[in-house]
């Protein structure tokens, strides 16, 4: 496995690669969710490139950039075991050299949900992902449904700017108790960690009422909030019921697929999760198909 930290080195190695390339962009502190993306990329491509870069421009001033978990040696071990061909670990100075001034701003799909709570976040994400696409030239790039809006933003960007690649969005990998795996879960105390399974329970409760025919977004939101209320450590940041294609918030019943997404705060940690309804859409290709295009 090649580990490369310079743009020049990456370009040289990339040029020598023939056959199809699958890309998995990450911020490191890897877990089974990342490895599932790598496996999918391996199954569908001749070569797999993983990038590890904690992108400063997607963090706001008050966010956790400086304490974001980092463990490159462990990450590299995991990627070696998973059979990755090339890992790119650039520094921030290389990605954003002095004088940098070009940004990618995706509009509507980036504006609701996390876009409201984290101004500038998706501008940072879209810009770095566009750079990583240009640098690694993949045939297909793999993202997780866990960050559904991020995946939708990237798909929109690929479509609008004619990037010559496909996007695949893979299902959320969960811990045994249903908590979505996240590098940020290490911030949780033992007690918060135990309580965090309530998030998945609340989404399952939404699925149950949806299956019984409930389509009113307000009623579905109330079901979720009622479950979350049972856990005093869980502070609800937001619960959104949105159209799964446009990600626009719904205020009337819809028979189209919906994306139920939420952020729950445990202490200072924001835990993000979601579920597509009907529930069978949360399969290997569900969100990729639902969003269409790109
Ligand atoms: P991150 O390192 O958190 O920026 O995530 C890198 C990629 O892994 C993104 O496409 C995420 O959506 C994806 N990812 C993170 N957590 C999970 C998970 N639990 N299951 C599946 N994919 C995930």
mmCIF file of C-alpha atoms and ligand atoms in Angstrom:
data_model
loop_
_atom_site.group_PDB
_atom_site.id
_atom_site.type_symbol
_atom_site.label_atom_id
_atom_site.label_comp_id
_atom_site.label_asym_id
_atom_site.label_seq_id
_atom_site.Cartn_x
_atom_site.Cartn_y
_atom_site.Cartn_z
ATOM 1 C CA UNK A 1 0.000 0.000 0.000
ATOM 2 C CA UNK A 2 1.403 3.387 -1.030
ATOM 3 C CA UNK A 3 1.057 6.190 1.502
ATOM 4 C CA UNK A 4 1.601 9.570 -0.100
ATOM 5 C CA UNK A 5 1.454 12.985 1.499
ATOM 6 C CA UNK A 6 2.348 15.276 -1.391
ATOM 7 C CA UNK A 7 0.252 16.381 -4.354
ATOM 8 C CA UNK A 8 3.217 15.922 -6.658
ATOM 9 C CA UNK A 9 3.740 12.332 -5.456
ATOM 10 C CA UNK A 10 0.052 11.546 -5.787
ATOM 11 C CA UNK A 11 -0.129 12.823 -9.362
ATOM 12 C CA UNK A 12 2.863 10.676 -10.321
ATOM 13 C CA UNK A 13 1.470 7.464 -8.806
ATOM 14 C CA UNK A 14 -2.042 8.146 -10.133
ATOM 15 C CA UNK A 15 -0.716 8.535 -13.674
ATOM 16 C CA UNK A 16 0.793 5.060 -13.510
ATOM 17 C CA UNK A 17 -2.474 3.416 -12.411
ATOM 18 C CA UNK A 18 -4.433 1.717 -15.177
ATOM 19 C CA UNK A 19 -7.902 0.282 -14.726
ATOM 20 C CA UNK A 20 -10.783 1.688 -12.720
ATOM 21 C CA UNK A 21 -10.286 3.635 -9.492
ATOM 22 C CA UNK A 22 -12.681 3.852 -6.553
ATOM 23 C CA UNK A 23 -12.202 6.734 -4.102
ATOM 24 C CA UNK A 24 -13.185 6.853 -0.430
ATOM 25 C CA UNK A 25 -12.639 10.322 1.059
ATOM 26 C CA UNK A 26 -12.386 10.353 4.880
ATOM 27 C CA UNK A 27 -11.223 12.471 7.794
ATOM 28 C CA UNK A 28 -9.493 9.478 9.414
ATOM 29 C CA UNK A 29 -10.189 8.035 12.896
ATOM 30 C CA UNK A 30 -11.537 5.154 10.862
ATOM 31 C CA UNK A 31 -14.224 2.701 11.927
ATOM 32 C CA UNK A 32 -16.257 -0.094 10.347
ATOM 33 C CA UNK A 33 -18.430 2.450 8.493
ATOM 34 C CA UNK A 34 -15.406 3.703 6.555
ATOM 35 C CA UNK A 35 -14.208 0.156 5.936
ATOM 36 C CA UNK A 36 -17.612 -0.790 4.493
ATOM 37 C CA UNK A 37 -17.117 1.983 1.912
ATOM 38 C CA UNK A 38 -13.641 0.615 1.141
ATOM 39 C CA UNK A 39 -15.065 -2.904 0.673
ATOM 40 C CA UNK A 40 -17.714 -1.622 -1.715
ATOM 41 C CA UNK A 41 -15.067 0.320 -3.637
ATOM 42 C CA UNK A 42 -12.854 -2.773 -3.820
ATOM 43 C CA UNK A 43 -15.697 -4.929 -5.080
ATOM 44 C CA UNK A 44 -16.453 -2.514 -7.909
ATOM 45 C CA UNK A 45 -13.022 -1.194 -9.001
ATOM 46 C CA UNK A 46 -9.544 -2.387 -9.946
ATOM 47 C CA UNK A 47 -7.895 0.004 -7.459
ATOM 48 C CA UNK A 48 -8.970 1.811 -4.306
ATOM 49 C CA UNK A 49 -7.677 5.178 -3.135
ATOM 50 C CA UNK A 50 -8.516 6.439 0.365
ATOM 51 C CA UNK A 51 -7.852 10.014 1.410
ATOM 52 C CA UNK A 52 -7.385 11.049 5.031
ATOM 53 C CA UNK A 53 -7.692 14.777 5.524
ATOM 54 C CA UNK A 54 -9.295 16.658 8.413
ATOM 55 C CA UNK A 55 -10.554 19.503 6.280
ATOM 56 C CA UNK A 56 -10.270 22.768 8.257
ATOM 57 C CA UNK A 57 -12.624 24.712 5.970
ATOM 58 C CA UNK A 58 -15.653 22.594 6.860
ATOM 59 C CA UNK A 59 -15.325 23.373 10.578
ATOM 60 C CA UNK A 60 -16.694 26.630 11.994
ATOM 61 C CA UNK A 61 -14.691 28.632 14.566
ATOM 62 C CA UNK A 62 -16.607 27.122 17.495
ATOM 63 C CA UNK A 63 -16.361 23.515 16.263
ATOM 64 C CA UNK A 64 -14.055 20.613 17.130
ATOM 65 C CA UNK A 65 -11.255 20.933 14.513
ATOM 66 C CA UNK A 66 -8.396 20.961 17.032
ATOM 67 C CA UNK A 67 -9.733 18.051 19.096
ATOM 68 C CA UNK A 68 -11.018 15.959 16.170
ATOM 69 C CA UNK A 69 -9.644 12.420 16.793
ATOM 70 C CA UNK A 70 -6.536 11.550 14.784
ATOM 71 C CA UNK A 71 -4.671 8.214 14.658
ATOM 72 C CA UNK A 72 -2.912 7.786 11.320
ATOM 73 C CA UNK A 73 -0.887 4.639 12.219
ATOM 74 C CA UNK A 74 -4.052 2.801 13.273
ATOM 75 C CA UNK A 75 -5.922 4.064 10.196
ATOM 76 C CA UNK A 76 -3.156 2.825 7.907
ATOM 77 C CA UNK A 77 -3.204 -0.619 9.551
ATOM 78 C CA UNK A 78 -6.934 -0.873 8.960
ATOM 79 C CA UNK A 79 -6.607 0.232 5.340
ATOM 80 C CA UNK A 80 -3.716 -2.153 4.691
ATOM 81 C CA UNK A 81 -5.829 -5.020 6.033
ATOM 82 C CA UNK A 82 -8.733 -3.946 3.868
ATOM 83 C CA UNK A 83 -6.515 -4.157 0.764
ATOM 84 C CA UNK A 84 -6.359 -0.467 -0.170
ATOM 85 C CA UNK A 85 -3.811 0.408 -2.882
ATOM 86 C CA UNK A 86 -3.087 4.050 -2.132
ATOM 87 C CA UNK A 87 -3.658 6.387 0.811
ATOM 88 C CA UNK A 88 -3.329 10.128 0.356
ATOM 89 C CA UNK A 89 -2.678 12.082 3.571
ATOM 90 C CA UNK A 90 -2.036 15.692 2.581
ATOM 91 C CA UNK A 91 -1.379 18.579 4.958
ATOM 92 C CA UNK A 92 -3.712 21.573 5.120
ATOM 93 C CA UNK A 93 -0.963 23.785 3.641
ATOM 94 C CA UNK A 94 -0.917 21.711 0.482
ATOM 95 C CA UNK A 95 -4.649 21.687 0.025
ATOM 96 C CA UNK A 96 -5.017 25.375 0.902
ATOM 97 C CA UNK A 97 -1.737 27.080 -0.030
ATOM 98 C CA UNK A 98 -1.305 30.795 0.650
ATOM 99 C CA UNK A 99 -3.459 32.805 -1.729
ATOM 100 C CA UNK A 100 -6.179 30.155 -2.071
ATOM 101 C CA UNK A 101 -9.442 31.850 -3.108
ATOM 102 C CA UNK A 102 -11.695 29.503 -5.101
ATOM 103 C CA UNK A 103 -14.763 27.926 -3.494
ATOM 104 C CA UNK A 104 -17.637 25.720 -4.542
ATOM 105 C CA UNK A 105 -21.048 26.773 -3.314
ATOM 106 C CA UNK A 106 -23.895 24.303 -3.888
ATOM 107 C CA UNK A 107 -27.202 26.103 -3.386
ATOM 108 C CA UNK A 108 -30.631 24.735 -2.382
ATOM 109 C CA UNK A 109 -29.744 21.214 -1.332
ATOM 110 C CA UNK A 110 -26.986 22.573 0.935
ATOM 111 C CA UNK A 111 -29.128 25.220 2.587
ATOM 112 C CA UNK A 112 -31.506 23.317 4.917
ATOM 113 C CA UNK A 113 -30.741 20.890 7.753
ATOM 114 C CA UNK A 114 -27.004 20.937 8.558
ATOM 115 C CA UNK A 115 -26.548 23.911 6.208
ATOM 116 C CA UNK A 116 -28.590 26.096 8.565
ATOM 117 C CA UNK A 117 -26.835 24.911 11.719
ATOM 118 C CA UNK A 118 -23.329 24.878 10.259
ATOM 119 C CA UNK A 119 -22.970 27.916 7.972
ATOM 120 C CA UNK A 120 -20.107 27.443 5.516
ATOM 121 C CA UNK A 121 -19.817 23.714 6.255
ATOM 122 C CA UNK A 122 -20.927 22.455 2.848
ATOM 123 C CA UNK A 123 -18.872 25.092 1.031
ATOM 124 C CA UNK A 124 -15.824 23.576 2.727
ATOM 125 C CA UNK A 125 -16.970 20.027 1.995
ATOM 126 C CA UNK A 126 -17.805 20.649 -1.679
ATOM 127 C CA UNK A 127 -14.537 22.504 -2.270
ATOM 128 C CA UNK A 128 -12.302 19.855 -0.722
ATOM 129 C CA UNK A 129 -14.150 16.979 -2.383
ATOM 130 C CA UNK A 130 -13.861 18.709 -5.776
ATOM 131 C CA UNK A 131 -10.114 19.062 -5.178
ATOM 132 C CA UNK A 132 -9.822 15.409 -4.138
ATOM 133 C CA UNK A 133 -11.719 14.366 -7.288
ATOM 134 C CA UNK A 134 -9.340 16.411 -9.444
ATOM 135 C CA UNK A 135 -6.293 14.997 -7.680
ATOM 136 C CA UNK A 136 -7.282 11.319 -7.602
ATOM 137 C CA UNK A 137 -9.403 11.153 -10.801
ATOM 138 C CA UNK A 138 -11.697 8.339 -9.639
ATOM 139 C CA UNK A 139 -14.247 6.480 -11.748
ATOM 140 C CA UNK A 140 -16.513 6.158 -8.738
ATOM 141 C CA UNK A 141 -16.507 7.798 -5.300
ATOM 142 C CA UNK A 142 -18.105 6.302 -2.195
ATOM 143 C CA UNK A 143 -19.961 8.178 0.536
ATOM 144 C CA UNK A 144 -22.031 7.137 3.546
ATOM 145 C CA UNK A 145 -25.777 7.610 3.985
ATOM 146 C CA UNK A 146 -24.937 8.625 7.564
ATOM 147 C CA UNK A 147 -24.172 12.064 6.094
ATOM 148 C CA UNK A 148 -27.105 12.050 3.701
ATOM 149 C CA UNK A 149 -27.126 15.784 3.001
ATOM 150 C CA UNK A 150 -23.385 15.740 2.315
ATOM 151 C CA UNK A 151 -23.941 12.927 -0.202
ATOM 152 C CA UNK A 152 -26.757 14.898 -1.824
ATOM 153 C CA UNK A 153 -24.563 18.016 -2.033
ATOM 154 C CA UNK A 154 -21.731 16.049 -3.665
ATOM 155 C CA UNK A 155 -24.109 14.408 -6.130
ATOM 156 C CA UNK A 156 -25.478 17.817 -7.083
ATOM 157 C CA UNK A 157 -21.970 19.194 -7.548
ATOM 158 C CA UNK A 158 -20.934 16.236 -9.739
ATOM 159 C CA UNK A 159 -24.021 16.717 -11.881
ATOM 160 C CA UNK A 160 -23.723 20.509 -12.142
ATOM 161 C CA UNK A 161 -19.967 20.635 -12.820
ATOM 162 C CA UNK A 162 -19.790 17.523 -15.041
ATOM 163 C CA UNK A 163 -17.270 15.593 -12.981
ATOM 164 C CA UNK A 164 -16.643 12.392 -14.984
ATOM 165 C CA UNK A 165 -17.430 9.941 -12.176
ATOM 166 C CA UNK A 166 -20.244 8.119 -10.418
ATOM 167 C CA UNK A 167 -21.273 8.565 -6.804
ATOM 168 C CA UNK A 168 -22.296 5.617 -4.652
ATOM 169 C CA UNK A 169 -23.939 6.146 -1.287
ATOM 170 C CA UNK A 170 -23.654 3.170 1.069
ATOM 171 C CA UNK A 171 -25.894 2.360 4.063
ATOM 172 C CA UNK A 172 -25.061 3.533 7.566
ATOM 173 C CA UNK A 173 -23.047 1.015 9.594
ATOM 174 C CA UNK A 174 -24.221 0.795 13.197
ATOM 175 C CA UNK A 175 -22.989 -0.443 16.549
ATOM 176 C CA UNK A 176 -24.785 -3.487 18.023
ATOM 177 C CA UNK A 177 -27.247 -1.231 19.894
ATOM 178 C CA UNK A 178 -28.076 0.752 16.752
ATOM 179 C CA UNK A 179 -25.914 3.853 17.301
ATOM 180 C CA UNK A 180 -24.551 5.032 13.950
ATOM 181 C CA UNK A 181 -20.777 4.627 13.898
ATOM 182 C CA UNK A 182 -18.961 7.961 13.932
ATOM 183 C CA UNK A 183 -15.434 9.120 14.655
ATOM 184 C CA UNK A 184 -17.046 11.554 17.094
ATOM 185 C CA UNK A 185 -18.546 8.767 19.264
ATOM 186 C CA UNK A 186 -15.250 8.685 21.221
ATOM 187 C CA UNK A 187 -16.268 12.027 22.738
ATOM 188 C CA UNK A 188 -19.145 10.323 24.605
ATOM 189 C CA UNK A 189 -18.913 9.389 28.287
ATOM 190 C CA UNK A 190 -19.963 5.826 29.156
ATOM 191 C CA UNK A 191 -23.337 7.043 30.292
ATOM 192 C CA UNK A 192 -23.874 9.198 27.203
ATOM 193 C CA UNK A 193 -22.801 6.298 25.012
ATOM 194 C CA UNK A 194 -25.444 4.024 26.588
ATOM 195 C CA UNK A 195 -28.128 6.694 26.237
ATOM 196 C CA UNK A 196 -27.263 7.360 22.589
ATOM 197 C CA UNK A 197 -29.063 4.219 21.379
ATOM 198 C CA UNK A 198 -32.301 6.183 21.904
ATOM 199 C CA UNK A 199 -31.589 7.911 18.567
ATOM 200 C CA UNK A 200 -31.987 4.706 16.607
ATOM 201 C CA UNK A 201 -35.049 3.745 18.660
ATOM 202 C CA UNK A 202 -36.673 7.055 17.766
ATOM 203 C CA UNK A 203 -36.074 6.447 14.030
ATOM 204 C CA UNK A 204 -37.472 2.924 14.331
ATOM 205 C CA UNK A 205 -40.599 4.324 15.992
ATOM 206 C CA UNK A 206 -41.021 6.647 12.997
ATOM 207 C CA UNK A 207 -40.702 3.690 10.658
ATOM 208 C CA UNK A 208 -43.401 1.771 12.575
ATOM 209 C CA UNK A 209 -45.987 4.557 12.260
ATOM 210 C CA UNK A 210 -45.010 5.143 8.617
ATOM 211 C CA UNK A 211 -45.603 1.442 7.870
ATOM 212 C CA UNK A 212 -49.047 1.776 9.463
ATOM 213 C CA UNK A 213 -49.825 4.562 6.992
ATOM 214 C CA UNK A 214 -48.879 7.750 8.832
ATOM 215 C CA UNK A 215 -47.687 10.358 6.309
ATOM 216 C CA UNK A 216 -48.234 13.625 8.199
ATOM 217 C CA UNK A 217 -44.710 15.047 8.730
ATOM 218 C CA UNK A 218 -45.743 16.778 11.949
ATOM 219 C CA UNK A 219 -47.148 13.556 13.413
ATOM 220 C CA UNK A 220 -43.997 11.627 12.429
ATOM 221 C CA UNK A 221 -41.814 14.298 14.036
ATOM 222 C CA UNK A 222 -43.845 14.127 17.249
ATOM 223 C CA UNK A 223 -43.386 10.337 17.427
ATOM 224 C CA UNK A 224 -39.609 10.797 17.225
ATOM 225 C CA UNK A 225 -39.525 13.628 19.749
ATOM 226 C CA UNK A 226 -41.655 11.622 22.190
ATOM 227 C CA UNK A 227 -39.170 8.746 22.140
ATOM 228 C CA UNK A 228 -36.199 11.108 22.530
ATOM 229 C CA UNK A 229 -37.888 12.779 25.510
ATOM 230 C CA UNK A 230 -37.543 9.506 27.433
ATOM 231 C CA UNK A 231 -33.781 10.017 27.582
ATOM 232 C CA UNK A 232 -32.866 13.029 29.755
ATOM 233 C CA UNK A 233 -29.274 13.177 28.418
ATOM 234 C CA UNK A 234 -30.540 13.592 24.839
ATOM 235 C CA UNK A 235 -31.016 17.257 23.858
ATOM 236 C CA UNK A 236 -32.842 17.488 20.550
ATOM 237 C CA UNK A 237 -31.149 19.929 18.183
ATOM 238 C CA UNK A 238 -33.583 19.268 15.320
ATOM 239 C CA UNK A 239 -35.791 16.592 13.817
ATOM 240 C CA UNK A 240 -36.423 17.050 10.105
ATOM 241 C CA UNK A 241 -38.913 15.351 7.804
ATOM 242 C CA UNK A 242 -37.824 16.268 4.299
ATOM 243 C CA UNK A 243 -38.434 15.203 0.733
ATOM 244 C CA UNK A 244 -35.709 12.639 0.035
ATOM 245 C CA UNK A 245 -34.835 14.104 -3.361
ATOM 246 C CA UNK A 246 -34.836 17.868 -2.780
ATOM 247 C CA UNK A 247 -34.188 17.706 1.014
ATOM 248 C CA UNK A 248 -36.798 20.464 1.361
ATOM 249 C CA UNK A 249 -38.671 20.315 4.676
ATOM 250 C CA UNK A 250 -42.220 18.924 4.347
ATOM 251 C CA UNK A 251 -45.237 20.501 5.968
ATOM 252 C CA UNK A 252 -47.871 18.357 4.283
ATOM 253 C CA UNK A 253 -48.232 14.598 3.804
ATOM 254 C CA UNK A 254 -46.255 13.102 0.931
ATOM 255 C CA UNK A 255 -46.298 9.693 -0.746
ATOM 256 C CA UNK A 256 -42.781 10.303 -2.104
ATOM 257 C CA UNK A 257 -39.788 8.874 -0.212
ATOM 258 C CA UNK A 258 -38.873 10.975 2.813
ATOM 259 C CA UNK A 259 -35.619 11.506 4.667
ATOM 260 C CA UNK A 260 -36.063 11.604 8.412
ATOM 261 C CA UNK A 261 -32.937 13.157 9.882
ATOM 262 C CA UNK A 262 -32.008 14.470 13.248
ATOM 263 C CA UNK A 263 -29.265 15.827 15.431
ATOM 264 C CA UNK A 264 -29.220 15.017 19.115
ATOM 265 C CA UNK A 265 -26.764 16.667 21.452
ATOM 266 C CA UNK A 266 -25.193 14.637 24.248
ATOM 267 C CA UNK A 267 -23.292 17.181 26.301
ATOM 268 C CA UNK A 268 -21.253 19.053 23.694
ATOM 269 C CA UNK A 269 -21.294 16.222 21.137
ATOM 270 C CA UNK A 270 -23.651 16.474 18.147
ATOM 271 C CA UNK A 271 -24.876 13.080 16.985
ATOM 272 C CA UNK A 272 -26.298 12.995 13.462
ATOM 273 C CA UNK A 273 -28.471 10.183 12.107
ATOM 274 C CA UNK A 274 -31.170 9.553 9.539
ATOM 275 C CA UNK A 275 -33.485 7.022 7.961
ATOM 276 C CA UNK A 276 -35.165 6.931 4.570
ATOM 277 C CA UNK A 277 -38.841 5.983 4.569
ATOM 278 C CA UNK A 278 -40.120 3.602 3.348
ATOM 279 C CA UNK A 279 -37.514 1.688 5.304
ATOM 280 C CA UNK A 280 -36.525 -0.686 2.482
ATOM 281 C CA UNK A 281 -34.809 2.292 0.798
ATOM 282 C CA UNK A 282 -32.019 2.098 3.405
ATOM 283 C CA UNK A 283 -30.272 -0.624 1.400
ATOM 284 C CA UNK A 284 -27.036 -0.635 -0.521
ATOM 285 C CA UNK A 285 -28.330 1.578 -3.317
ATOM 286 C CA UNK A 286 -31.339 3.270 -1.729
ATOM 287 C CA UNK A 287 -30.167 6.862 -1.399
ATOM 288 C CA UNK A 288 -28.109 6.697 -4.606
ATOM 289 C CA UNK A 289 -31.263 5.702 -6.494
ATOM 290 C CA UNK A 290 -33.538 8.085 -4.621
ATOM 291 C CA UNK A 291 -31.378 11.127 -5.330
ATOM 292 C CA UNK A 292 -30.904 10.090 -8.976
ATOM 293 C CA UNK A 293 -28.655 11.937 -11.468
ATOM 294 C CA UNK A 294 -24.840 12.172 -11.070
HETATM 295 P P1 LIG B 1 -15.788 11.149 7.820
HETATM 296 O O1 LIG B 1 -14.445 10.547 8.027
HETATM 297 O O2 LIG B 1 -16.632 11.177 9.064
HETATM 298 O O3 LIG B 1 -15.755 12.455 7.082
HETATM 299 O O4 LIG B 1 -16.571 10.146 6.867
HETATM 300 C C1 LIG B 1 -16.020 9.719 5.647
HETATM 301 C C2 LIG B 1 -17.082 8.978 4.869
HETATM 302 O O5 LIG B 1 -17.525 7.863 5.644
HETATM 303 C C3 LIG B 1 -18.323 9.837 4.593
HETATM 304 O O6 LIG B 1 -18.806 9.536 3.286
HETATM 305 C C4 LIG B 1 -19.288 9.375 5.647
HETATM 306 O O7 LIG B 1 -20.637 9.551 5.291
HETATM 307 C C5 LIG B 1 -18.935 7.910 5.755
HETATM 308 N N1 LIG B 1 -19.370 7.364 7.033
HETATM 309 C C6 LIG B 1 -19.150 7.882 8.282
HETATM 310 N N2 LIG B 1 -19.757 7.127 9.211
HETATM 311 C C7 LIG B 1 -20.386 6.110 8.558
HETATM 312 C C8 LIG B 1 -21.184 5.013 8.965
HETATM 313 N N3 LIG B 1 -21.482 4.788 10.248
HETATM 314 N N4 LIG B 1 -21.644 4.176 8.018
HETATM 315 C C9 LIG B 1 -21.363 4.390 6.710
HETATM 316 N N5 LIG B 1 -20.613 5.399 6.256
HETATM 317 C C10 LIG B 1 -20.126 6.263 7.164
#
